[in-house]
Tab-separated table of C-alpha atoms in Angstrom:
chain	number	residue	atom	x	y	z
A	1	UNK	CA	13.074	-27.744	-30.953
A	2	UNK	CA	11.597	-24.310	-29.916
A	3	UNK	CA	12.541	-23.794	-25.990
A	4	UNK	CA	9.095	-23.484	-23.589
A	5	UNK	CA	8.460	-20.142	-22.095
A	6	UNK	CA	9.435	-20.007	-18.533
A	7	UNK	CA	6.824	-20.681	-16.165
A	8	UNK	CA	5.090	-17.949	-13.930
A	9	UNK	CA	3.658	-20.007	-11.621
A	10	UNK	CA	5.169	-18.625	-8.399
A	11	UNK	CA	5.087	-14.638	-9.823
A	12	UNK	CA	1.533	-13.909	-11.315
A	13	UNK	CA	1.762	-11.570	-13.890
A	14	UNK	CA	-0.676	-8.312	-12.585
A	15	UNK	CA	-2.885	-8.948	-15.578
A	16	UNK	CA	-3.966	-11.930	-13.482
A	17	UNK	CA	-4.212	-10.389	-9.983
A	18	UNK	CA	-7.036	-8.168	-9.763
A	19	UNK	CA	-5.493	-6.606	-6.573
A	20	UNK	CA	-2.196	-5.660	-8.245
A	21	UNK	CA	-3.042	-1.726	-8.314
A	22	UNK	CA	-2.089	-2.057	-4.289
A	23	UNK	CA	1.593	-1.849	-4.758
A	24	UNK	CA	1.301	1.545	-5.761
A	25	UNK	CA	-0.473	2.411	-2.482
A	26	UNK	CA	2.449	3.104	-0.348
A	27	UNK	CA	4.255	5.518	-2.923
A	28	UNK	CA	0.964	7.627	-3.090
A	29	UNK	CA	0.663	7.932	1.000
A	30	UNK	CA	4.538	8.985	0.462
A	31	UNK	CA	3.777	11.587	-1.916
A	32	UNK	CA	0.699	13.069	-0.191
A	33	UNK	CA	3.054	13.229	3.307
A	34	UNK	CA	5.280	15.451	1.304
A	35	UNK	CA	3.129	17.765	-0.346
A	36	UNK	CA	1.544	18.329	2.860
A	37	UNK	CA	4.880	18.728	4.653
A	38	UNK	CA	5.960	21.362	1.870
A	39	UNK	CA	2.997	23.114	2.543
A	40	UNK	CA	3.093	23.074	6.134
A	41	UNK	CA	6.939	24.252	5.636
A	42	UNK	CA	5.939	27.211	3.781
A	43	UNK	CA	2.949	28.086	6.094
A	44	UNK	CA	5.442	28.205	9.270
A	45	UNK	CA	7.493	31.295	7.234
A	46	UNK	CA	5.889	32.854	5.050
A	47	UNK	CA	4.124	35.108	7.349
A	48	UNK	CA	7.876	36.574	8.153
A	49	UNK	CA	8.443	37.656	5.065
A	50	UNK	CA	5.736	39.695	4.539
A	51	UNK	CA	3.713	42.904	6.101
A	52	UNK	CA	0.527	43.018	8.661
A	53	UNK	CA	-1.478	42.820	5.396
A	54	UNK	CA	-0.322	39.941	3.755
A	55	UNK	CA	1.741	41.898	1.477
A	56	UNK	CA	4.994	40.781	0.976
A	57	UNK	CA	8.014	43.186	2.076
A	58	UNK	CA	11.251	40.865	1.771
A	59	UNK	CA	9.969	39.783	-1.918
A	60	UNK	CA	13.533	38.230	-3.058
A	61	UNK	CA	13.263	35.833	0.221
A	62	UNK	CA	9.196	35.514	-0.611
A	63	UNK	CA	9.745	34.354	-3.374
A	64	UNK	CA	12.630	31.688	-2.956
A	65	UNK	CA	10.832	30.248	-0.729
A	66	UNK	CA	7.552	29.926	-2.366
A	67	UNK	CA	9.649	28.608	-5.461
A	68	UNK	CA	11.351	25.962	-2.690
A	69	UNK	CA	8.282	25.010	-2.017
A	70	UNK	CA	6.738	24.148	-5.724
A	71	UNK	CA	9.552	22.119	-6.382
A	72	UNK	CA	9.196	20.385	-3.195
A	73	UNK	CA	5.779	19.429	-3.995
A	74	UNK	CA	5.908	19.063	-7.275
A	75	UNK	CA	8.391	15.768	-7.300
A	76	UNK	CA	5.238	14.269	-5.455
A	77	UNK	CA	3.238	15.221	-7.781
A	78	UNK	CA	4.833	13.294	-10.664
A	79	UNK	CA	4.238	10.463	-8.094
A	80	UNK	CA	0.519	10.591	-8.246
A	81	UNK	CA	0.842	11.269	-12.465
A	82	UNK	CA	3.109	7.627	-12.485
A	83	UNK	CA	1.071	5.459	-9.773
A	84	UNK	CA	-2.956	7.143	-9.193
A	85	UNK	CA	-4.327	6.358	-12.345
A	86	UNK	CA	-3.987	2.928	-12.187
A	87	UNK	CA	-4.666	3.060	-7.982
A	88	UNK	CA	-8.076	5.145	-8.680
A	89	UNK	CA	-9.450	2.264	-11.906
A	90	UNK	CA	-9.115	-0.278	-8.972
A	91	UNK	CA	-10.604	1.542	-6.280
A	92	UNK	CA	-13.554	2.640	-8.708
A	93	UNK	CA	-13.877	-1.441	-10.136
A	94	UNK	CA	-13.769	-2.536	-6.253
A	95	UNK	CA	-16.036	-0.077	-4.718
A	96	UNK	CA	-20.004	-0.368	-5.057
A	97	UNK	CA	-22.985	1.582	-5.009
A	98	UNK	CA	-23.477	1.541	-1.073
A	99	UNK	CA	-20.122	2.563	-0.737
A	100	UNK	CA	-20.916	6.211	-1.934
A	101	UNK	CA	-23.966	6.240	0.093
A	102	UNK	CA	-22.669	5.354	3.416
A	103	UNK	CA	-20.195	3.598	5.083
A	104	UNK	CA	-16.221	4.449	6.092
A	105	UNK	CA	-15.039	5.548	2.539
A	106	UNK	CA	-17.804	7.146	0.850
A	107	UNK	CA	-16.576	10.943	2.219
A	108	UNK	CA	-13.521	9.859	0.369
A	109	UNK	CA	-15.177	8.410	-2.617
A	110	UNK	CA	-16.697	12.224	-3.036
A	111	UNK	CA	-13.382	13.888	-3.080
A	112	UNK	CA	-12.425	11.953	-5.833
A	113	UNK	CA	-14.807	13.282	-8.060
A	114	UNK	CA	-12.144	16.020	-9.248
A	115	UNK	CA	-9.012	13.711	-8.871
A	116	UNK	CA	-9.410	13.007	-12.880
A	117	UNK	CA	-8.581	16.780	-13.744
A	118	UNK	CA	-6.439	17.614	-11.189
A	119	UNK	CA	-4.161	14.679	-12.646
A	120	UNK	CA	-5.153	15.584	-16.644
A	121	UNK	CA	-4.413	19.286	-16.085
A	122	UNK	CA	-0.832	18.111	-14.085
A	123	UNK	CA	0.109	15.571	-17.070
A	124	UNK	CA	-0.930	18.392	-19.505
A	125	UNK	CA	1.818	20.390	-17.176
A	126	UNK	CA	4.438	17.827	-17.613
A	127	UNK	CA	3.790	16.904	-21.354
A	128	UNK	CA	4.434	20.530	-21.463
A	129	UNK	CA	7.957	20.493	-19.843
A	130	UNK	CA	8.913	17.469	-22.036
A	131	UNK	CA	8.336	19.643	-25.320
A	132	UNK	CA	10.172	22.381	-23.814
A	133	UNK	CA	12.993	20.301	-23.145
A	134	UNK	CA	13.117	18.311	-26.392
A	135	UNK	CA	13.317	21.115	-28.327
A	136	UNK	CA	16.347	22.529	-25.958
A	137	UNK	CA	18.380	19.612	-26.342
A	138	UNK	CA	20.714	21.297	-28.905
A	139	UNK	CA	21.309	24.242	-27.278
A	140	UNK	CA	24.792	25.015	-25.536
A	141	UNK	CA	25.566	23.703	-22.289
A	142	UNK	CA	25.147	27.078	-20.643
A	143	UNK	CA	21.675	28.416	-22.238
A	144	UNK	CA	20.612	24.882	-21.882
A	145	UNK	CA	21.033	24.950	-17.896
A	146	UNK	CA	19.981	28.672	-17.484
A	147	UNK	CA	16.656	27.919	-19.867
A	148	UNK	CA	15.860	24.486	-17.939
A	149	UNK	CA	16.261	26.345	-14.499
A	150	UNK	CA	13.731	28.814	-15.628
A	151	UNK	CA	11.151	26.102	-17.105
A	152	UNK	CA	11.400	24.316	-14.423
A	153	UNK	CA	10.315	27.297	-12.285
A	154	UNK	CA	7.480	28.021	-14.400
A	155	UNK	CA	6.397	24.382	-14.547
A	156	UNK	CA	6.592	24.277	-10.572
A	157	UNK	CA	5.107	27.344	-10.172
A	158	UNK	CA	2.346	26.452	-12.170
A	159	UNK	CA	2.200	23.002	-10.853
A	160	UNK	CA	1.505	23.861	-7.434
A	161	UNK	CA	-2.618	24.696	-8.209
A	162	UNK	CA	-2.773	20.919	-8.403
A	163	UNK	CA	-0.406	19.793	-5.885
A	164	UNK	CA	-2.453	21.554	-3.642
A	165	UNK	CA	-5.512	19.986	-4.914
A	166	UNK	CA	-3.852	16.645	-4.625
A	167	UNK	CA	-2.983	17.340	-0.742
A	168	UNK	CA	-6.496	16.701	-0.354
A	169	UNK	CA	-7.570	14.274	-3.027
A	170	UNK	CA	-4.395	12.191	-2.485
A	171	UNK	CA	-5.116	11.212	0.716
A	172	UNK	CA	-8.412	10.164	0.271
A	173	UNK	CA	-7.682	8.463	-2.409
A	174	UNK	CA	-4.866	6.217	-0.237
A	175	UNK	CA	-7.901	5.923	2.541
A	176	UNK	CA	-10.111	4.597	0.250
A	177	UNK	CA	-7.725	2.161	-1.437
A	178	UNK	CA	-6.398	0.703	1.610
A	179	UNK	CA	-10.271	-0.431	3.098
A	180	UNK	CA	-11.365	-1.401	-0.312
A	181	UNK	CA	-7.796	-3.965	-0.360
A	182	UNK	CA	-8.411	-5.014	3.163
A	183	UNK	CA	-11.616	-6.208	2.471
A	184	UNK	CA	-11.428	-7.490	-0.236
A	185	UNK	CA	-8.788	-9.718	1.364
A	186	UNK	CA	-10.804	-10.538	4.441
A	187	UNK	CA	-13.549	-11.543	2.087
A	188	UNK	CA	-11.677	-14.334	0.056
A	189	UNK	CA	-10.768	-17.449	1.895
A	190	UNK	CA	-6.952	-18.328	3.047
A	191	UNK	CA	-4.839	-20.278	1.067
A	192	UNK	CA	-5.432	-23.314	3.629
A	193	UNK	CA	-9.376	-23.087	3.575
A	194	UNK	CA	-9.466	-23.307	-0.351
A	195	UNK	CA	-7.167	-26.264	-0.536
A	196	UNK	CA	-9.358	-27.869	2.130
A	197	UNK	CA	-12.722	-27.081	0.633
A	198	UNK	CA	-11.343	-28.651	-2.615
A	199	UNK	CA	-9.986	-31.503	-0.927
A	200	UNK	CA	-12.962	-32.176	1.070
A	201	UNK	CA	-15.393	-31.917	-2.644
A	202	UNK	CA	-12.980	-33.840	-4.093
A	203	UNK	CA	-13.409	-36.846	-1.767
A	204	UNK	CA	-16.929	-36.577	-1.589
A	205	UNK	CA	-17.542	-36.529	-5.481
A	206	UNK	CA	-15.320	-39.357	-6.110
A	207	UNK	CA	-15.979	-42.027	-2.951
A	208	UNK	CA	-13.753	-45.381	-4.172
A	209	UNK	CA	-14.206	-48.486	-1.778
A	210	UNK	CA	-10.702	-50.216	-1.959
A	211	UNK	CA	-11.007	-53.957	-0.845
A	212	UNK	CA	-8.276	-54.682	2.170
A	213	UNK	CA	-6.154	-57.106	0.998
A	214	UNK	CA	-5.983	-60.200	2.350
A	215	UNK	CA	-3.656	-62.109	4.787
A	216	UNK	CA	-3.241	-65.318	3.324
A	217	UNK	CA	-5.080	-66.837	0.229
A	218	UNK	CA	-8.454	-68.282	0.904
A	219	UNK	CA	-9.089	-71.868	0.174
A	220	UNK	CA	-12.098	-73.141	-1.824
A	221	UNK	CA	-14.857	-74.258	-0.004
A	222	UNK	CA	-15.097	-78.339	-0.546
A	223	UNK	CA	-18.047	-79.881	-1.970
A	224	UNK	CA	-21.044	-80.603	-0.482
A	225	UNK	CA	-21.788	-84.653	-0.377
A	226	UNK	CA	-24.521	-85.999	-1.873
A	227	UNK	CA	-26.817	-88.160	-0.472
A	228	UNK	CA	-27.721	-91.447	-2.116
A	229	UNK	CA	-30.785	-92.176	-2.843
């Protein structure tokens, strides 16, 4: 006899929560703290390394810190290519038309408009950097290692365009998510109020009168006498 399937009663698969996109919330407000702490980094010292016209003079320290600072960035980056697509369906299924008129989010809601490329023109980055790497895979040890430290400098360097972009998009895209989740929670009843309000329709659709039972058997009433005529 075929054994049942286990049950999933007490873990919901996310097909069946239509909230489930939230878990990825927290990762994306990580990632868009560090590219805008890699940023910030860079901003702090990179005016040292160059002259009283922007030019830079100590280009070897220039640039290894400008590379420091793509790869910095773009780790968070592959955050938002593994966890905002499915974040930015549910934010666009939960948000309505008022929403992007007015109202605490809709700013946010308009700097999303661009979050689709900046993401497609990342991943197109990435898929990019996977080729590369499949095709180094026989290589020897040493080329491999010198080759990979160059592609990923390229791939950094040319990831940072949308890491910057995403410094700005990311976080309102995490602003946005979180109101949308909050009310969408304050707008569905508890746990307690549902099981009351079917409780409550459930006694009131199906009223049974249950006769009390009684304390001792009644006797039958005797018979009337009859009157002679």
């Amino acid at each position: 006899m075929p054994t049942p399937p286990a049950s999933h009663e007490t873990q919901p698969s996310a097909s069946t929560d239509p909230l489930a996109w939230r878990r990825h919330i927290p990762a994306l407000a990580t990632a868009a703290a560090g590219i805008r702490q890699a940023s910030d980094a860079w901003d702090a010292v990179s005016d040292s390394f160059c002259d009283h016209d922007g030019w830079p003079t100590y280009e070897e320290e220039y640039a290894d810190g400008k590379a420091k600072r793509d790869a910095e960035a773009w780790k968070h980056v592959e955050v938002y290519l593994a966890h905002a697509p499915e974040v930015l369906a549910g934010v666009r299924a939960a948000a309505n038309g008022a929403d992007y008129v007015e109202g605490p989010i809709s700013d946010d809601l308009r700097r999303l408009r661009g979050i689709d490329t900046t993401l497609k023109r990342a991943g197109q980055i990435q898929h990019e950097w996977d080729q590369v790497m499949a095709l180094m895979e026989g290589s020897q040890p040493g080329s491999l290692q010198l080759y990979e430290s160059q592609a990923k400098e390229i791939r950094n360097s040319e990831g940072w365009h949308y890491a910057d972009e995403l410094s700005f998009q990311g976080p309102a895209l995490v602003r946005a998510a979180d109101y949308l989740v909050n009310r969408m929670d304050s707008d569905q009843p508890s746990q307690t109020d549902r099981t009351q309000v079917a409780l409550a329709r459930s006694a009131s659709g199906n009223l049974v009168v249950v006769p009390a039972s009684p304390s001792a058997p009644v006797a039958p009433s005797p018979p009337v006498p009859r009157r002679s005529r």
